[in-house]
mmCIF file of C-alpha atoms in Angstrom:
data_model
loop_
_atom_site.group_PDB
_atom_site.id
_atom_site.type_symbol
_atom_site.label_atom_id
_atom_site.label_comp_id
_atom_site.label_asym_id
_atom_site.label_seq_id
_atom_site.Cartn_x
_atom_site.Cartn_y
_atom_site.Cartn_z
ATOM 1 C CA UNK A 481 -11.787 21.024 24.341
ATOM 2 C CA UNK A 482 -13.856 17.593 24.525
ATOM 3 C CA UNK A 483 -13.096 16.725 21.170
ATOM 4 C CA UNK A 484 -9.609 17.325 21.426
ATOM 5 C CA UNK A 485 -9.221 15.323 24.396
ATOM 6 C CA UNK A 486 -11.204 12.359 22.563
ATOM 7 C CA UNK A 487 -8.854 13.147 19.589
ATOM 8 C CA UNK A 488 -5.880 12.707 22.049
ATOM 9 C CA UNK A 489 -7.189 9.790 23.400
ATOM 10 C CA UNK A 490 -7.294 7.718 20.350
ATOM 11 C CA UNK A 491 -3.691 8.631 18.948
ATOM 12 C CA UNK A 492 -2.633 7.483 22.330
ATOM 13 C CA UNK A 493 -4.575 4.219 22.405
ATOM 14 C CA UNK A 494 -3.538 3.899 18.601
ATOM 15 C CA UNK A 495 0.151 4.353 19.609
ATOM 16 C CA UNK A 496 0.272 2.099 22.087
ATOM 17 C CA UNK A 497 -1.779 -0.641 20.400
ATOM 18 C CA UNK A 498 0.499 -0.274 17.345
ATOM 19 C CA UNK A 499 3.801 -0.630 19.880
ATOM 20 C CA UNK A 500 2.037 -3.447 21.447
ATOM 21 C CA UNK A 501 1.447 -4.971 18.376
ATOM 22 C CA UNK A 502 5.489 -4.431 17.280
ATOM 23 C CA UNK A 503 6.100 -6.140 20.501
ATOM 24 C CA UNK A 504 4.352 -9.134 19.723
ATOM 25 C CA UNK A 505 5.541 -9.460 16.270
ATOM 26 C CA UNK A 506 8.798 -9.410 17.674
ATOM 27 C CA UNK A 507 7.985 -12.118 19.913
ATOM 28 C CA UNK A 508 6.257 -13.932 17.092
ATOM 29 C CA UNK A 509 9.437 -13.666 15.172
ATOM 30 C CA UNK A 510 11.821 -14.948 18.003
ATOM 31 C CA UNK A 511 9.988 -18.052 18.256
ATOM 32 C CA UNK A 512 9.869 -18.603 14.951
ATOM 33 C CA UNK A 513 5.944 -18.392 14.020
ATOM 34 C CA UNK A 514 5.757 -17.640 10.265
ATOM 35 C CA UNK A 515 4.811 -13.950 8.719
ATOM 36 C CA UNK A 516 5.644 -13.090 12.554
ATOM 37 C CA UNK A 517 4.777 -8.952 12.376
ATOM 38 C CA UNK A 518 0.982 -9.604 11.020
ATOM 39 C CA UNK A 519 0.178 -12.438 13.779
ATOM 40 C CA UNK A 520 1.932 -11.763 16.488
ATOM 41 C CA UNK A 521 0.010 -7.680 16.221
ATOM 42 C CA UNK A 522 -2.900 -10.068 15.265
ATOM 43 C CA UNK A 523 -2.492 -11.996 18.240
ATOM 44 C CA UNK A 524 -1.782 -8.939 20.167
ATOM 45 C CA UNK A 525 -4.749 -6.657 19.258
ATOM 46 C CA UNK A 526 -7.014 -9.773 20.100
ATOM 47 C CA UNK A 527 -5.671 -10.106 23.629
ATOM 48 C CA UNK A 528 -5.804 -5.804 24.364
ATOM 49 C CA UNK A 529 -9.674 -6.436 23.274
ATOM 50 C CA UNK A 530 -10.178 -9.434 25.400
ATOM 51 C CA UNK A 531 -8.371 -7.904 28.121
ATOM 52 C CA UNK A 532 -9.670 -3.735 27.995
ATOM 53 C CA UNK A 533 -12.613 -3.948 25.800
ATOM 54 C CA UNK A 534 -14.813 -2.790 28.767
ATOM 55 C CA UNK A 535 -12.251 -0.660 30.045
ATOM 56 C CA UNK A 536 -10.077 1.526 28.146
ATOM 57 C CA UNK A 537 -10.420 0.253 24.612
ATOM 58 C CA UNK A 538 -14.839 1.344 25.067
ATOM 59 C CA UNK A 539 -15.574 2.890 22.309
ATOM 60 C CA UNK A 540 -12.568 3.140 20.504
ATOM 61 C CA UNK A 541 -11.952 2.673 16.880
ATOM 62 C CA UNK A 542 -9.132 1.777 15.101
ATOM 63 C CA UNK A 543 -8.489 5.053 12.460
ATOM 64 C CA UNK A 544 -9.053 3.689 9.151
ATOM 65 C CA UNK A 545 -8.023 6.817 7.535
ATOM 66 C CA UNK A 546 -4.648 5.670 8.871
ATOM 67 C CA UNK A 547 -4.975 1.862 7.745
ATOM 68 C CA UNK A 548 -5.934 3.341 4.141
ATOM 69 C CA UNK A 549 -2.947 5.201 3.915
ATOM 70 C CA UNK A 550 -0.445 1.758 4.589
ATOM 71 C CA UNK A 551 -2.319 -0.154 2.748
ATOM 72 C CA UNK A 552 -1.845 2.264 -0.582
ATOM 73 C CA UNK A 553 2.076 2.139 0.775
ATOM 74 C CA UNK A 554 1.212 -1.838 0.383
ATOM 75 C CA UNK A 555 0.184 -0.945 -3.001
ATOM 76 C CA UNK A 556 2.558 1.197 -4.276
ATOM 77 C CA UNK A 557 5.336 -1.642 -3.108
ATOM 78 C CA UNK A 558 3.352 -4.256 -4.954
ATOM 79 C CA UNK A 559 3.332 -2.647 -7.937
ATOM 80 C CA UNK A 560 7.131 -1.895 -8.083
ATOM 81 C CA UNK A 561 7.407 -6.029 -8.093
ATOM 82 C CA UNK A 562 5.680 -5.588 -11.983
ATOM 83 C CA UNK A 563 7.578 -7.118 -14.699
ATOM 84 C CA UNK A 564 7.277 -7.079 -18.108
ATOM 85 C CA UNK A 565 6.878 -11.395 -17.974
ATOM 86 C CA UNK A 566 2.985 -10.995 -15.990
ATOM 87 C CA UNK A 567 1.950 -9.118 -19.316
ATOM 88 C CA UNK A 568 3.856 -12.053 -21.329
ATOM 89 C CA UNK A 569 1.943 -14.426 -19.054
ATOM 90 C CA UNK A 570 -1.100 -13.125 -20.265
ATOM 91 C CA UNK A 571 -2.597 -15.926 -21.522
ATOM 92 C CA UNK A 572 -2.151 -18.206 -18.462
ATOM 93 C CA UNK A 573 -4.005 -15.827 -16.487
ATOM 94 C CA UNK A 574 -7.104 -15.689 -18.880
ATOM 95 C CA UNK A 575 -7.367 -19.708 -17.746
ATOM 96 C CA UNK A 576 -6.529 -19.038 -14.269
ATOM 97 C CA UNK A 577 -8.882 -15.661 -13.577
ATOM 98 C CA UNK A 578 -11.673 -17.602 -15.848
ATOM 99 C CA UNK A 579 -11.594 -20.362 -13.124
ATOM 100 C CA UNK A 580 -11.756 -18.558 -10.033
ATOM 101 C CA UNK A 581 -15.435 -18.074 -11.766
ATOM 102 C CA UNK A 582 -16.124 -21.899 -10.887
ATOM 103 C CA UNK A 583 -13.991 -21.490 -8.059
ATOM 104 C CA UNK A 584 -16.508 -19.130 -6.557
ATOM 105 C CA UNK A 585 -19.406 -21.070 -6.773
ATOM 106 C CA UNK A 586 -18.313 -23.869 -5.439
ATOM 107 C CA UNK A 587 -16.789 -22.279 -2.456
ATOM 108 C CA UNK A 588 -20.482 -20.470 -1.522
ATOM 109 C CA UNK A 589 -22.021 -23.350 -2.398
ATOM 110 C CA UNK A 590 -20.435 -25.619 0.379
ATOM 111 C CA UNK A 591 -19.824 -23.012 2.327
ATOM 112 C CA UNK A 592 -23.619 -22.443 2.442
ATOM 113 C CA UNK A 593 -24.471 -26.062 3.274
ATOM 114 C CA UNK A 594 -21.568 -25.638 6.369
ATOM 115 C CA UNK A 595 -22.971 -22.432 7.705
ATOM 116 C CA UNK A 596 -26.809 -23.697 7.060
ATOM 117 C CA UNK A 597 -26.482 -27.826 7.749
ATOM 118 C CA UNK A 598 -23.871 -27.592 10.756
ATOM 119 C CA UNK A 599 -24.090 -24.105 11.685
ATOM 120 C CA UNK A 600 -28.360 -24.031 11.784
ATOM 121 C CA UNK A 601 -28.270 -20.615 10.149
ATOM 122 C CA UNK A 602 -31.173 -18.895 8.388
ATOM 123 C CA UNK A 603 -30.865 -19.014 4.810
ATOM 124 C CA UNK A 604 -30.138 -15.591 4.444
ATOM 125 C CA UNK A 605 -27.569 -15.524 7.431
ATOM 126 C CA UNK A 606 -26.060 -18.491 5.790
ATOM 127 C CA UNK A 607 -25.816 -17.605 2.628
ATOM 128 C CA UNK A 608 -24.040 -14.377 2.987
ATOM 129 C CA UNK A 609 -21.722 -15.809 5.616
ATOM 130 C CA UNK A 610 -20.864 -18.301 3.024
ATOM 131 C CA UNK A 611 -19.628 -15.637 0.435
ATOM 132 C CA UNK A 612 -15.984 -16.093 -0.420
ATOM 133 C CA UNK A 613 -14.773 -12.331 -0.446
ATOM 134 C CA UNK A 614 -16.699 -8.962 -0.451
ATOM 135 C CA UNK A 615 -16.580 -8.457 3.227
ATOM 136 C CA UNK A 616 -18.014 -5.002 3.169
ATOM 137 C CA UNK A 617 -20.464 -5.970 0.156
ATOM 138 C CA UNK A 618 -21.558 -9.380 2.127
ATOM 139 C CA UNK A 619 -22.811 -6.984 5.075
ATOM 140 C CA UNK A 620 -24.660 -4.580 3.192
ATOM 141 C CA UNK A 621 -26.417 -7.620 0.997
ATOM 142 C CA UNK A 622 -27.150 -9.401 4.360
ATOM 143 C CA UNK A 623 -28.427 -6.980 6.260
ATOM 144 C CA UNK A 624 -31.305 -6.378 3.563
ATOM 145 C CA UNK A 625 -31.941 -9.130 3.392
ATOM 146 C CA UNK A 626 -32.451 -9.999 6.926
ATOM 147 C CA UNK A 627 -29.660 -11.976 7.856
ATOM 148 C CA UNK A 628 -27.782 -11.856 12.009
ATOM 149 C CA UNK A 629 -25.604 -8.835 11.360
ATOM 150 C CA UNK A 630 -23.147 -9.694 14.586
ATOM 151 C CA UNK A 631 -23.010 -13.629 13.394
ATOM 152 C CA UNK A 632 -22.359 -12.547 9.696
ATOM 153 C CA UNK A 633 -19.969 -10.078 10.745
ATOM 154 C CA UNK A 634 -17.950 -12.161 12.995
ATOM 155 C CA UNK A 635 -17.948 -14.793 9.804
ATOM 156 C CA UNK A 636 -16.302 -12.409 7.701
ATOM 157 C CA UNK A 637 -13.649 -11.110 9.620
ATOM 158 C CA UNK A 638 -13.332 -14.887 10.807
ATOM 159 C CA UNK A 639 -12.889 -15.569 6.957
ATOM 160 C CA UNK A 640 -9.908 -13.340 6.633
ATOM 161 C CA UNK A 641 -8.080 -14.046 10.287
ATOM 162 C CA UNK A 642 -8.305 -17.691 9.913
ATOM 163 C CA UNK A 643 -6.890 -17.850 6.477
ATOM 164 C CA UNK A 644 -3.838 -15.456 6.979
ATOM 165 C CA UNK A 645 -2.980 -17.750 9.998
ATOM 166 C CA UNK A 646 -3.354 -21.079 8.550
ATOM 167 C CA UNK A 647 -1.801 -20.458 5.290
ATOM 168 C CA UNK A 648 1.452 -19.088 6.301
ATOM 169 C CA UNK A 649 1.437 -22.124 8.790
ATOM 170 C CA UNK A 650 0.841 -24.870 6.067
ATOM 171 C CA UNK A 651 3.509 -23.321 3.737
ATOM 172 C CA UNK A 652 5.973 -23.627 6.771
ATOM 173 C CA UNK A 653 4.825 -26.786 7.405
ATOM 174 C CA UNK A 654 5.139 -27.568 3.292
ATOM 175 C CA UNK A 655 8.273 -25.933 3.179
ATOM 176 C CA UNK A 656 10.316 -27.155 6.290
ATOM 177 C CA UNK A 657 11.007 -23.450 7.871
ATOM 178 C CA UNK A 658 8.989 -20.108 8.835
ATOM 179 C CA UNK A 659 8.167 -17.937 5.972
ATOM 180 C CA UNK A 660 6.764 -14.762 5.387
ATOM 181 C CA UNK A 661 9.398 -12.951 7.335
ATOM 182 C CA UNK A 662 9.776 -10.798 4.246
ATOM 183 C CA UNK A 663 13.724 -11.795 4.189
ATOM 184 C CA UNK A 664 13.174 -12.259 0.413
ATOM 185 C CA UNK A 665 12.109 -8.442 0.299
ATOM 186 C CA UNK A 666 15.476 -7.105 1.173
ATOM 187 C CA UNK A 667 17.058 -5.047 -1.531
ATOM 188 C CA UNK A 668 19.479 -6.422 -3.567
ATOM 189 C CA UNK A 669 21.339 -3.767 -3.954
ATOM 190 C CA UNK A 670 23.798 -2.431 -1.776
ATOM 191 C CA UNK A 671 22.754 1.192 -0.906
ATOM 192 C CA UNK A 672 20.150 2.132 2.269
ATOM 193 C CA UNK A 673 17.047 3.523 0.753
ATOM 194 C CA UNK A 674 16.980 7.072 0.445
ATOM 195 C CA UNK A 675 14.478 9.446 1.615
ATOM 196 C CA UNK A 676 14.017 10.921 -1.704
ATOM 197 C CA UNK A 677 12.679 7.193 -2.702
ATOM 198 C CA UNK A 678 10.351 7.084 0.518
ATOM 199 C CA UNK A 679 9.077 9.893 -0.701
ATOM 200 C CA UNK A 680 8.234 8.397 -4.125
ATOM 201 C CA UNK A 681 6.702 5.678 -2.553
ATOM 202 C CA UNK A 682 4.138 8.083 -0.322
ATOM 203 C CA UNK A 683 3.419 10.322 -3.149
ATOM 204 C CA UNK A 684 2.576 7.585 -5.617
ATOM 205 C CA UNK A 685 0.376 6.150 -2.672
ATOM 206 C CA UNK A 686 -1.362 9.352 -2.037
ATOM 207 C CA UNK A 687 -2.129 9.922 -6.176
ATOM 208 C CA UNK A 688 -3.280 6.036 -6.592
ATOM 209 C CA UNK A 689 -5.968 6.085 -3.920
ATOM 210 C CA UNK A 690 -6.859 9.609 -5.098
ATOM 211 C CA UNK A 691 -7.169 8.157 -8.860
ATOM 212 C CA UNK A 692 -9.022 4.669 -7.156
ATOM 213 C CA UNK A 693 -11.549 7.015 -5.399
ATOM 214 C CA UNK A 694 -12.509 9.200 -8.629
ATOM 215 C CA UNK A 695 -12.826 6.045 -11.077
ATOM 216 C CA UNK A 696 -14.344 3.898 -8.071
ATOM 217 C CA UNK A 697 -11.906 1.138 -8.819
ATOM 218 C CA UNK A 698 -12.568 -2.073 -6.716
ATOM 219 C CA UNK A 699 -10.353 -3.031 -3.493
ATOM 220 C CA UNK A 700 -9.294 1.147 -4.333
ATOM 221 C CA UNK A 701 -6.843 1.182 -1.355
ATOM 222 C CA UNK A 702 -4.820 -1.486 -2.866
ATOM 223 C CA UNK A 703 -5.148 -1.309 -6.249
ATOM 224 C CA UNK A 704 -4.927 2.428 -7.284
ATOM 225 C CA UNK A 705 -1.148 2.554 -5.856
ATOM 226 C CA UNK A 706 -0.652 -0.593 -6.896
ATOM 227 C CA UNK A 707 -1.274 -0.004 -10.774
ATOM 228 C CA UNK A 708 0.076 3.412 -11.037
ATOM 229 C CA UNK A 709 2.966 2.339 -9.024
ATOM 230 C CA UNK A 710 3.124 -0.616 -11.634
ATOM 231 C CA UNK A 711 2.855 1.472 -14.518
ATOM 232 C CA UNK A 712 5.561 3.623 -13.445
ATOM 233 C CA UNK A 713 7.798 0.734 -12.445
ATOM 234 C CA UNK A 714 7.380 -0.692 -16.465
ATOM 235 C CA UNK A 715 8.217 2.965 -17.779
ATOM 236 C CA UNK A 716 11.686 2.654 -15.933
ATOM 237 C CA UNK A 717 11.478 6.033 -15.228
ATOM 238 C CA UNK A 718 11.623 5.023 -11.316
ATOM 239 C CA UNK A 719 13.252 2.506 -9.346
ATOM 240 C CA UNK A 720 12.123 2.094 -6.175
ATOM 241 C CA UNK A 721 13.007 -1.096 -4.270
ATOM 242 C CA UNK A 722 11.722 -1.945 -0.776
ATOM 243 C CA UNK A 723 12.589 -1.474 2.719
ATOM 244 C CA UNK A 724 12.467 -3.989 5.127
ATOM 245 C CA UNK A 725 11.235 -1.804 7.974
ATOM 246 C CA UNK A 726 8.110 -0.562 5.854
ATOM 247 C CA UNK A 727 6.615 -4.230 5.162
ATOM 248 C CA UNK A 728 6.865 -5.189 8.852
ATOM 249 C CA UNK A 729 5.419 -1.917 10.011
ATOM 250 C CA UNK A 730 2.624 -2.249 7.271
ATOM 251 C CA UNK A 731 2.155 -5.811 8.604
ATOM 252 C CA UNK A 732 1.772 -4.492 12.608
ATOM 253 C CA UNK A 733 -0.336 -2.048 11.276
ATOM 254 C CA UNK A 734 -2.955 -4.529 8.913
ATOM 255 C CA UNK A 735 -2.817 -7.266 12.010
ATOM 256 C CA UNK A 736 -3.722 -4.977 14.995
ATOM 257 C CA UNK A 737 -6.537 -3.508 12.799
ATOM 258 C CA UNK A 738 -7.419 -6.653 12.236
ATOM 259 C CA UNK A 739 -7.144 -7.883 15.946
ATOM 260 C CA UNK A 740 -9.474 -5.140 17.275
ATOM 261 C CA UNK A 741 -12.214 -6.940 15.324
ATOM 262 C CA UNK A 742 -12.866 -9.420 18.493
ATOM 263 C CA UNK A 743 -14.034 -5.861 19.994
ATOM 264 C CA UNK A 744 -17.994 -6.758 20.847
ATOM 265 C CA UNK A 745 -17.853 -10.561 20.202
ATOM 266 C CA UNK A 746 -18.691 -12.899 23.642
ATOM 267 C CA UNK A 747 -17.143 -15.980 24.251
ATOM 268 C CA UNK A 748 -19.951 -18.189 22.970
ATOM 269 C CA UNK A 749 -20.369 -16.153 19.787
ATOM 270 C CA UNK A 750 -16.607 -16.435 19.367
ATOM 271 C CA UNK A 751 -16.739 -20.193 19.900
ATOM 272 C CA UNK A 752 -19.917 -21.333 18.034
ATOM 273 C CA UNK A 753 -18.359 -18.857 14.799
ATOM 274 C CA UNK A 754 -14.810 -19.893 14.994
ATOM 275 C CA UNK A 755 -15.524 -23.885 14.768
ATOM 276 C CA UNK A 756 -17.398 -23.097 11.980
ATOM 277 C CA UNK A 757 -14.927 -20.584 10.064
ATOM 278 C CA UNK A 758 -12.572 -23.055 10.287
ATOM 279 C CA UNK A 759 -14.683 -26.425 8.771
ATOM 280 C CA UNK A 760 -15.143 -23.222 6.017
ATOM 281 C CA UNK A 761 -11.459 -22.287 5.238
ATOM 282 C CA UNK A 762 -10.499 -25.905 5.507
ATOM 283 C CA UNK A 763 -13.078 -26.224 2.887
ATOM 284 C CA UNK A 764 -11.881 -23.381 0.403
ATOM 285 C CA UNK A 765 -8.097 -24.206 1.190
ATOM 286 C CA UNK A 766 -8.513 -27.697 0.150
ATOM 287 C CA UNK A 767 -10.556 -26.442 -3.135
ATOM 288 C CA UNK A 768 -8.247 -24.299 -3.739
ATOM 289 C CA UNK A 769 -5.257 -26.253 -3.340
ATOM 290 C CA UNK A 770 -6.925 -28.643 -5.990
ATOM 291 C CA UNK A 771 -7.455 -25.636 -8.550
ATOM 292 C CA UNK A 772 -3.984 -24.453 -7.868
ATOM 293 C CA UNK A 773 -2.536 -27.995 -8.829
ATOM 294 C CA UNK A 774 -4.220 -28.533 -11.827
ATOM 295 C CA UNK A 775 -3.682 -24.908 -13.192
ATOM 296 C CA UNK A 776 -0.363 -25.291 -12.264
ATOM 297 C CA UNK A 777 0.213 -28.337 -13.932
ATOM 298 C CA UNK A 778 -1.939 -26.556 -17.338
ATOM 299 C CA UNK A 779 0.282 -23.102 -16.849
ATOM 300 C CA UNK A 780 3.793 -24.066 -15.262
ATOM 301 C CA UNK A 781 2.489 -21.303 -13.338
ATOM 302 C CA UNK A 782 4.645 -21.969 -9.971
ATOM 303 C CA UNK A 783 1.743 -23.851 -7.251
ATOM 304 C CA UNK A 784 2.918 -21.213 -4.528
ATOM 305 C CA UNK A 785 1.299 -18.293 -6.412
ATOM 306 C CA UNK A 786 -1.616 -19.906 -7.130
ATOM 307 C CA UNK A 787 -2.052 -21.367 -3.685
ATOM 308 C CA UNK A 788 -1.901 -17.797 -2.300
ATOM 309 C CA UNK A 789 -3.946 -16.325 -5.353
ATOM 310 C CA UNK A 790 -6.980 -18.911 -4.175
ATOM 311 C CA UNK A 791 -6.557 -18.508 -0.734
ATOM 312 C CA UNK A 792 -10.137 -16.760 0.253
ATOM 313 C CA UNK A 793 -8.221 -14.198 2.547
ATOM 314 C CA UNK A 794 -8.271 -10.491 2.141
ATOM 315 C CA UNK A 795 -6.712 -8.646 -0.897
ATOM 316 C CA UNK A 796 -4.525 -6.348 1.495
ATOM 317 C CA UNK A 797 -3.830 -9.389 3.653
ATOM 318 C CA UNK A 798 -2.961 -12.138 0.550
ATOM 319 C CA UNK A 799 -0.868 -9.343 -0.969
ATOM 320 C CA UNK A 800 1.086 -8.707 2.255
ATOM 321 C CA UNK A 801 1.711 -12.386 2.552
ATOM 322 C CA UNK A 802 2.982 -12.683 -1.818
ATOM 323 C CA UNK A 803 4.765 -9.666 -1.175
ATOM 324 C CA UNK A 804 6.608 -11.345 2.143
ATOM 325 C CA UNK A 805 7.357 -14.738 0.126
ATOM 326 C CA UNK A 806 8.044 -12.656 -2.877
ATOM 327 C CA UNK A 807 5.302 -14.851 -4.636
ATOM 328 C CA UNK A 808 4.721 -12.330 -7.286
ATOM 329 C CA UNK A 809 2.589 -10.184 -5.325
ATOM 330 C CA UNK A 810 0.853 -8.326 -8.545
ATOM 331 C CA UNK A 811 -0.449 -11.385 -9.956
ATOM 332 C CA UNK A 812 -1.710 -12.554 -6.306
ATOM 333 C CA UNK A 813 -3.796 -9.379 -6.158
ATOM 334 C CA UNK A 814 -4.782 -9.218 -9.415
ATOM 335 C CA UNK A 815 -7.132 -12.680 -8.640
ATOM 336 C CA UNK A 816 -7.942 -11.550 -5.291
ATOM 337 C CA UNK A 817 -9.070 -8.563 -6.696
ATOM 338 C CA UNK A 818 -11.254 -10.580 -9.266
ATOM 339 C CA UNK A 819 -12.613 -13.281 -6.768
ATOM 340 C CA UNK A 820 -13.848 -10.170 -5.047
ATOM 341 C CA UNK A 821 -15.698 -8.912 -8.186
ATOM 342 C CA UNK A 822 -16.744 -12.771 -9.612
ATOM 343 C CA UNK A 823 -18.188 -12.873 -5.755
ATOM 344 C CA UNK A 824 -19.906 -9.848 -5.624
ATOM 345 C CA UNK A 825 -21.528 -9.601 -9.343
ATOM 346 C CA UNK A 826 -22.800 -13.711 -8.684
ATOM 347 C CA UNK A 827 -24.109 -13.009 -5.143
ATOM 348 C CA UNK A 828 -25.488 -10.245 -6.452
ATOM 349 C CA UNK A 829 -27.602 -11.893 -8.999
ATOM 350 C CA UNK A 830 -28.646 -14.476 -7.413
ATOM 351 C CA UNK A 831 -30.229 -12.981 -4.762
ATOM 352 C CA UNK A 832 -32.283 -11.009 -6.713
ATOM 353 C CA UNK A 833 -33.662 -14.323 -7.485
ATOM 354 C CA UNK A 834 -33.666 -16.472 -4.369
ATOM 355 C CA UNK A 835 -36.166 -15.804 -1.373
ATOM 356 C CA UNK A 836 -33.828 -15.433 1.495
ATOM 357 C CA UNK A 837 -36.148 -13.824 4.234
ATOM 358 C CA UNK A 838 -38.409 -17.002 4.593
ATOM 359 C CA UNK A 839 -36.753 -20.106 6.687
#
């Protein structure tokens, strides 16, 4: 009886997080703030934390089972945007995945003077902050090695929030209106989408996270429905194109998640971490803005991809915001998805080598 009340509880509190969340995306959109579904349920989870995290919201956790299953829906819709010309472009992306290798190190590297110089962190705190992608993998690294779990955790998730709020606001900026609205994303053709191709679209999602799981594919969630979706799209055999409705509700659904992650975090903690996380994304947005303008200029890759594809944000969040600007979202998440690993494997073997407990 207990555990079905607590079970009740937390599709309830889910429920109305996720309509509170609609509501402000809706508000985000009809002021005009760019990708308005993701921030405005960003911006809305954050305040339902600041406001009930000692009240009703006490113990609650967002269901990630549930997040999982929109983010393979994410998946699966970016890899119906695969064409035949990102296989033709193959040998632009061997230069442009090859230098998110030196883009890596030099985005830990300054990011590790920020969080150590400015920030007065221990090495190992800093260091680990400091890593460009790999939230989960950054935790589990730092926490061995001795570094301020709830300061390195509020880092990371500072990392992602940050970045999918400034760079939709720079590109609006850039570009002269809002984007991200996902008005590029609306079918081209004529006819509603049918339930019949909703169904695809779940079913492929279900089988690619299933496949991701078995083969332990990295970012799984995402990439799993997003390469069998891909592979299915190239075959011709399906054609699935995209609802509207879906990307907006998969955007509510990644920002309140995402917004809940103030849960625990005081005001001084909150201040002290987010002046620093943004001297950091400043940092890796500028470096990356200068990698994305010489590769573009090496590729005639278009600048917008790349900007997005070196933006240190999350792979599920990046993708969202490719797949909203129709920025060729496979080729986005196929260098997020990279970073991650270049991160990871370098972090990885360099700590094995560096002394990070002693100050």
């Amino acid at each position: 009886m207990l555990g079905t009340t607590l079970t009740l509880r937390m599709i309830g509190l889910t429920a109305a997080l996720l309509a509170l969340g609609g509501l402000g995306g809706l508000v985000a959109k009809a002021i005009g703030l760019p990708m308005p579904f993701m921030l405005g349920s960003l911006a809305s989870g954050a305040l339902a934390v600041a406001l009930f995290q000692d009240g009703l919201l006490r113990n609650y956790r967002f269901p990630m089972r549930f997040r999982t299953g929109f983010i393979g829906l994410i998946g699966v819709m970016i890899g119906t945007q695969v064409q035949p010309d990102l296989l033709r472009e193959a040998g632009d992306l061997i230069l442009t995945l090859s230098a998110l290798a030196i883009f890596v190190v030099l985005a830990h590297f300054g990011n590790y003077l920020i969080f150590r110089r400015l920030g007065g962190y221990t090495k190992a705190t800093a260091y680990f902050a400091g890593m460009p992608g790999g939230l989960m993998e950054s935790l589990v690294m730092g926490e061995r090695s001795g570094a301020e779990l709830p300061v390195l955790t509020a880092q990371q998730f500072l990392r992602i929030i940050i970045v999918i709020t400034f760079v939709p606001l720079a590109l609006s900026l850039w570009l002269g209106h809002p984007v991200g609205s996902a008005a590029g994303l609306t079918p081209s053709a004529p006819e509603p989408v049918t339930p019949l191709a909703l169904l695809f679209i779940v079913i492929a999602a279900t089988a690619g996270l299933a496949i991701a799981r078995v083969i332990h594919l990295p970012a799984g969630q995402i990439t799993g429905p997003m390469l069998l979706a891909g592979a299915v799209t190239l075959t011709g055999a399906v054609d699935l194109h995209l609802p509207f409705w879906l990307i907006a509700v998969a955007q509510v659904v990644v920002g309140a998640s995402l917004g809940l992650r103030f849960s625990g975090m005081t005001g001084a903690m909150l201040r002290r971490c987010a002046g620093l996380s943004v001297i950091s994304v400043l940092w890796m947005l500028i470096l990356g803005a200068g990698f994305a303008a010489g590769l573009s200029l090496a590729t005639g890759l278009p600048f917008l991809q790349l900007m997005i594809s070196y933006s240190p944000g999350g792979v599920t969040e990046m993708s969202v915001i490719a797949l909203s600007l129709a920025a060729n979202p496979a080729l986005v998440s196929l260098h997020h998805v990279v970073r991650i690993l270049f991160t990871v494997l370098f972090m990885s073997l360099a700590e094995r080598r560096l002394n990070l407990g002693r100050d």
